[in-house]
mmCIF file of C-alpha atoms in Angstrom:
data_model
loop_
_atom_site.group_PDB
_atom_site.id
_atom_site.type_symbol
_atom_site.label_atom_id
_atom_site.label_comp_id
_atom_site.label_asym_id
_atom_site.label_seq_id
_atom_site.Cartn_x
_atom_site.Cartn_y
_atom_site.Cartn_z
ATOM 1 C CA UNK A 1 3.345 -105.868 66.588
ATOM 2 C CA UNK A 2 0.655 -105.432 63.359
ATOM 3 C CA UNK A 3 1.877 -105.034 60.098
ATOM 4 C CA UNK A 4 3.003 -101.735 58.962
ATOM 5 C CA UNK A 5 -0.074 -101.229 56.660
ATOM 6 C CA UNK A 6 -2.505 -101.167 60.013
ATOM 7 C CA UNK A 7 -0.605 -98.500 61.887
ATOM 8 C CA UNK A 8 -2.996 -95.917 62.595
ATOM 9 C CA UNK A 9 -2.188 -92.431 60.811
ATOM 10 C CA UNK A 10 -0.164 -89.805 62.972
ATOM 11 C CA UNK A 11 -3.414 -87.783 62.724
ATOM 12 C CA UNK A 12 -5.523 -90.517 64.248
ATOM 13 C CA UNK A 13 -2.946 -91.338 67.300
ATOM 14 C CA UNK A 14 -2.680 -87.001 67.983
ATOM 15 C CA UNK A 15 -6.606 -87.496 68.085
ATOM 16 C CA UNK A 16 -6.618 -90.205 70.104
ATOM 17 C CA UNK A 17 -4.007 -88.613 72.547
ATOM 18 C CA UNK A 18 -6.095 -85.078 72.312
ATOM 19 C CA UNK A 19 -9.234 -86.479 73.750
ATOM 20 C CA UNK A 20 -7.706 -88.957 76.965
ATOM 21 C CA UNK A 21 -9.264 -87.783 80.184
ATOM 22 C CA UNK A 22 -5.798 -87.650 81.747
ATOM 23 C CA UNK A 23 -2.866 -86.365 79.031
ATOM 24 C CA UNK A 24 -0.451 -86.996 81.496
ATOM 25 C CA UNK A 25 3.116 -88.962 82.271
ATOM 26 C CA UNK A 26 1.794 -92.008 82.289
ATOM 27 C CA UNK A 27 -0.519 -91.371 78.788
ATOM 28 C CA UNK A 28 2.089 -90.284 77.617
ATOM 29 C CA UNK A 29 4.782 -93.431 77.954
ATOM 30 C CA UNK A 30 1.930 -95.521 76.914
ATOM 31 C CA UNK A 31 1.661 -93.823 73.541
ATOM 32 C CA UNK A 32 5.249 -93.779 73.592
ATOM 33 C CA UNK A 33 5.365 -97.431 74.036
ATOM 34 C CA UNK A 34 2.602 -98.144 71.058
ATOM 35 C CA UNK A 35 3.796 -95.321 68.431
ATOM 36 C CA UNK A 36 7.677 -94.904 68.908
ATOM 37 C CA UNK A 37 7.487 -93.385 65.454
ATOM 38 C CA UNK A 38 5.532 -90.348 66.494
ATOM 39 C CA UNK A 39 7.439 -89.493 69.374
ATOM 40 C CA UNK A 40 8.562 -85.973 68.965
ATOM 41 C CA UNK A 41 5.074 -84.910 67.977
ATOM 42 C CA UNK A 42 3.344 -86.869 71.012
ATOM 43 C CA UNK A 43 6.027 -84.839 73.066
ATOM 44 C CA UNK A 44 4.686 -81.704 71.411
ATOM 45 C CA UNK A 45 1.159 -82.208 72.272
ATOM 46 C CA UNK A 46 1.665 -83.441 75.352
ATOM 47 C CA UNK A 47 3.281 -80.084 76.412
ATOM 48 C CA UNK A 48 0.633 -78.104 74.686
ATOM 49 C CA UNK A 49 -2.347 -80.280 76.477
ATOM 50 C CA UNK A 50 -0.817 -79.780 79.934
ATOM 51 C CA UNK A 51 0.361 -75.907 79.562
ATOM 52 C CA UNK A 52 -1.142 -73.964 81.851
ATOM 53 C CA UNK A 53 -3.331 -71.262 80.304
ATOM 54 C CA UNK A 54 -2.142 -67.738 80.421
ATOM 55 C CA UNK A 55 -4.905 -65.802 82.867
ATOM 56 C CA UNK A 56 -2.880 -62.744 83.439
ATOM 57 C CA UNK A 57 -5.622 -60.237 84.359
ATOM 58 C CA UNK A 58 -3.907 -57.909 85.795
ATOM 59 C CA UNK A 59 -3.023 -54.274 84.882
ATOM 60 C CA UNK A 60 -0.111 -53.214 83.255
ATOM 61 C CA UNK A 61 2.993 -51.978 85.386
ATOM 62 C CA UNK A 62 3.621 -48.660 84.879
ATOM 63 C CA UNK A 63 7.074 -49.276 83.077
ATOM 64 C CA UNK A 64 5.219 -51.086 80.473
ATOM 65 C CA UNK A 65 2.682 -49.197 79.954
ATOM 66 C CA UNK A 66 5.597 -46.804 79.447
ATOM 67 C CA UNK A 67 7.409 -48.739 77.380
ATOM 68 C CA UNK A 68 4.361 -49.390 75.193
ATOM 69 C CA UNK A 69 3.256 -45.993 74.818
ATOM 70 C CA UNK A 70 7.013 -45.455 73.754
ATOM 71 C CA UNK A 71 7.043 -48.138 70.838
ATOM 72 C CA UNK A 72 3.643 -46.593 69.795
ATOM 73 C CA UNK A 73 5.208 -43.489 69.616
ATOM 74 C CA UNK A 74 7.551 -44.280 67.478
ATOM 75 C CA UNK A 75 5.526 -46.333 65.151
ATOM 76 C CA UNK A 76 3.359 -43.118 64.621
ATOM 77 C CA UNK A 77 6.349 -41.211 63.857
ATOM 78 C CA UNK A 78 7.189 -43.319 61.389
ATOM 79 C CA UNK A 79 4.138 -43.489 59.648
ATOM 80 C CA UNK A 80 4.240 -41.552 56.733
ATOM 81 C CA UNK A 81 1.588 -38.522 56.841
ATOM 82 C CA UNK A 82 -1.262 -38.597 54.366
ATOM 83 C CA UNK A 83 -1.049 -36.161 51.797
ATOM 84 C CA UNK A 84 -3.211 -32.972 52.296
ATOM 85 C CA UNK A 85 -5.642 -31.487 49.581
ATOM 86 C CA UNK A 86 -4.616 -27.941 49.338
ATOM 87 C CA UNK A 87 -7.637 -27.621 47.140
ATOM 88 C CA UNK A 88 -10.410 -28.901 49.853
ATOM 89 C CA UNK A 89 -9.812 -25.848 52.053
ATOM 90 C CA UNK A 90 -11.009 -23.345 50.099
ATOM 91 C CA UNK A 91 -14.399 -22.158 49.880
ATOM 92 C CA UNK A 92 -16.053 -20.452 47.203
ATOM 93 C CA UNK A 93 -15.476 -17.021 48.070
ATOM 94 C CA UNK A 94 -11.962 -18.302 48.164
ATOM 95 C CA UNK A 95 -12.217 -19.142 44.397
ATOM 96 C CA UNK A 96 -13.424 -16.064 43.536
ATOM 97 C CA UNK A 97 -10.608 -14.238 44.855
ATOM 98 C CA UNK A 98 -7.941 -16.669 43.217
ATOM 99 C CA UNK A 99 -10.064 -16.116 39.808
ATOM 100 C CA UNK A 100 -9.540 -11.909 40.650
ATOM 101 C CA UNK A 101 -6.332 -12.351 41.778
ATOM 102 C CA UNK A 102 -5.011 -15.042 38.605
ATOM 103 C CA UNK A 103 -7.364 -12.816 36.030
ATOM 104 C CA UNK A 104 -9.204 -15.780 34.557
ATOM 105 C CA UNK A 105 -12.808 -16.734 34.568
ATOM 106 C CA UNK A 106 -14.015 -18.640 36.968
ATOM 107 C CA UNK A 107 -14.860 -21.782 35.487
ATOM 108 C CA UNK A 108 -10.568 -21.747 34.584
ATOM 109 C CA UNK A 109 -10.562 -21.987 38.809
ATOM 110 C CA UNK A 110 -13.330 -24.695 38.456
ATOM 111 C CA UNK A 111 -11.709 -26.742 35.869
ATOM 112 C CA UNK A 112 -8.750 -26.439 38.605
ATOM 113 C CA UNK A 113 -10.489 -27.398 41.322
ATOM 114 C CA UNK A 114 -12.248 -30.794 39.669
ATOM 115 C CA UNK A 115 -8.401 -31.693 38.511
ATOM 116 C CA UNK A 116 -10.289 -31.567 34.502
ATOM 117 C CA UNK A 117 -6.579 -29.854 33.844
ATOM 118 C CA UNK A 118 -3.518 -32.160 32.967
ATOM 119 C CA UNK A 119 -1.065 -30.853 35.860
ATOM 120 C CA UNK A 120 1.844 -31.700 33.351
ATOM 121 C CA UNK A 121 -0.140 -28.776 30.544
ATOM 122 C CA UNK A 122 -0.285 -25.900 32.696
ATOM 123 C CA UNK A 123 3.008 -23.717 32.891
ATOM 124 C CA UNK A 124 5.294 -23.653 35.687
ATOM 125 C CA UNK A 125 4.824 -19.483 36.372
ATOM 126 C CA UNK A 126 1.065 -20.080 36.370
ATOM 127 C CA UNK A 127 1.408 -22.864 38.867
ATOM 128 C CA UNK A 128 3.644 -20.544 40.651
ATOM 129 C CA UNK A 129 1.035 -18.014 41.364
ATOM 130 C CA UNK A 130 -1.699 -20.116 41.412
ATOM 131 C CA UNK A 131 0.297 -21.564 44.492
ATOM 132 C CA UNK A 132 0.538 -17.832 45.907
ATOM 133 C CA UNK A 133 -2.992 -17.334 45.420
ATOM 134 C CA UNK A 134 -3.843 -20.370 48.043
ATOM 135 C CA UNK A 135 -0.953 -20.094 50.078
ATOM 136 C CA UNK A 136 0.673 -23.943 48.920
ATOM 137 C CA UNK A 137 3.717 -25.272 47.351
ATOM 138 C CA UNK A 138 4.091 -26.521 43.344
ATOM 139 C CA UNK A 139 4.916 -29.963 45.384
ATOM 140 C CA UNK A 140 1.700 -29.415 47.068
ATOM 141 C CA UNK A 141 -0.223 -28.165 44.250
ATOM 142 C CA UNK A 142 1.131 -31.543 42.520
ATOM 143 C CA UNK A 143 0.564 -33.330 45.567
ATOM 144 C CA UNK A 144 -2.876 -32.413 45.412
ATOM 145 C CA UNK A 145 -3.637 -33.123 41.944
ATOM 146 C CA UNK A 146 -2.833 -36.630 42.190
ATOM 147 C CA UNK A 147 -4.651 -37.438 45.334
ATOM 148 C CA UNK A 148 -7.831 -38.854 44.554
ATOM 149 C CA UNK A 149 -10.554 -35.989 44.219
ATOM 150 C CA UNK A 150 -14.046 -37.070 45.242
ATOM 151 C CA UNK A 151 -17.300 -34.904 43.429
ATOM 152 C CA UNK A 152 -18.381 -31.960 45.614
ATOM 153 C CA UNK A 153 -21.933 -32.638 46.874
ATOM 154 C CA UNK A 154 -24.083 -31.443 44.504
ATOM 155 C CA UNK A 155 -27.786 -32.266 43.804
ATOM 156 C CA UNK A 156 -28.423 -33.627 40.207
ATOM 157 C CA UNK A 157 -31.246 -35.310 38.399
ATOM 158 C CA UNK A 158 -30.381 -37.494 35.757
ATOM 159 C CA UNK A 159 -30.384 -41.203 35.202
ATOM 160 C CA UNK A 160 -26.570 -41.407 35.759
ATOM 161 C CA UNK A 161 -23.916 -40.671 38.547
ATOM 162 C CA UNK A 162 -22.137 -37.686 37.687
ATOM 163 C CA UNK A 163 -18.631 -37.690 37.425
ATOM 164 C CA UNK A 164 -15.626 -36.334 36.161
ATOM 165 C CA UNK A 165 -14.949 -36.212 32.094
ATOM 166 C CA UNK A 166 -11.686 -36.793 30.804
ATOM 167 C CA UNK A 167 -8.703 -34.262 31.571
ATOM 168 C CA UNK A 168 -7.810 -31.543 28.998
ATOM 169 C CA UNK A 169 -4.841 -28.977 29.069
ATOM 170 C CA UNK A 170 -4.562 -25.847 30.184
ATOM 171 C CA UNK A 171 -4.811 -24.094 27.334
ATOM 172 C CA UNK A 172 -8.323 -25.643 25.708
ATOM 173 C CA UNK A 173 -9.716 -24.957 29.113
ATOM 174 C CA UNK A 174 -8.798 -21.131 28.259
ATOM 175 C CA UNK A 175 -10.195 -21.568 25.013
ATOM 176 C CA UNK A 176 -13.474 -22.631 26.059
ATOM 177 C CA UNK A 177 -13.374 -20.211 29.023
ATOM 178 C CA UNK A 178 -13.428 -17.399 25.845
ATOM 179 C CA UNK A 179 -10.051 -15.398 27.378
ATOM 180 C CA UNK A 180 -8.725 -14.013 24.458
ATOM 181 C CA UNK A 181 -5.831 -15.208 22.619
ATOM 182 C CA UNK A 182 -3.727 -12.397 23.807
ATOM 183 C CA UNK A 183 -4.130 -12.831 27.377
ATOM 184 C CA UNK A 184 -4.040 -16.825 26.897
ATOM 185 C CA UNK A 185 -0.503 -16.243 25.545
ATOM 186 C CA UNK A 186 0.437 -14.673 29.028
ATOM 187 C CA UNK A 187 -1.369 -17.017 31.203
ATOM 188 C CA UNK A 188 0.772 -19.949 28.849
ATOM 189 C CA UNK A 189 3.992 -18.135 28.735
ATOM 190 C CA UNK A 190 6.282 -20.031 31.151
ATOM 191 C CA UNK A 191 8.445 -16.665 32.623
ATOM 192 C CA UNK A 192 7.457 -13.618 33.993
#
């Protein structure tokens, strides 16, 4: 036997087990016999070299595919549902009507529409029947503001990328909109 410092590496025996022509039994005890010290992982290579190869190219049974189609099921169930953007499915004549109905100008509805609002500024009755006006929720009028808003497709020419400024409340939006401070007083009291 050589001395302890000229034992080949575990790495270097695997190697040299990996490329034999013949992994077999009789490899195997050989390498056994030379590297008792390695002998669980020659075992484990051995086993992997002489596996056979799964070739299963044949179609799925029937109660598989069933029992697939079952799991996947339930895995889509699961899933939780993206949220929907209340706000995406209206179209302009839409806006109009909510800006009739809500008796505000219409760039109030656009400042709504590009989220330029804080949600947490505008008064609960106002969300109420802005919610009436398009036929959603508060929790999906929140829902909605949240989501991430991408800019309508619009045709610009400057040297930047438009996007969205900063949020403002409610109430400067009606200030810059020009409603009139009586009429801003209703639209910001919080009951009917």
């Amino acid at each position: 036997m050589s001395p302890a410092a000229e034992r080949p590496s575990l790495e270097s025996v695997l190697d040299a087990f990996a490329v034999e022509p013949d992994p077999g039994r009789q490899t195997l005890e050989r390498y056994l016999r030379l590297y008792p010290e390695y002998a669980a992982e020659l075992v484990d290579l051995s086993r992997e070299l002489t596996r056979e190869a799964m070739d299963d190219t044949a179609p799925l049974s029937d109660a598989d595919q069933a029992l697939i189609d079952a799991a996947w099921s339930q895995h889509a169930a699961a899933a939780p549902a993206a949220p929907t953007d209340v706000f995406a499915q209206l179209t302009v004549e839409d806006w109009r009507s909510v800006a009739q109905r809500l008796e505000v100008p219409r760039q109030v509805v656009t400042a709504l529409r590009e989220r330029r609002i804080l949600f947490a500024s505008v008064p609960q009755q106002f969300l109420r029947k802005l919610g009436d006006a398009i036929g959603a929720s508060v929790a999906q009028l929140e829902t909605s503001w949240i989501a991430p808003q991408t800019l309508m497709a619009r045709s610009y020419k400057a040297e930047a990328k438009p996007s969205v400024g900063a949020a403002v409340t409610f109430e400067q939006v009606l200030i810059d909109a020009g409603v009139p401070a009586e009429r801003r007083a209703v639209l910001m009291a919080e009951s009917d």
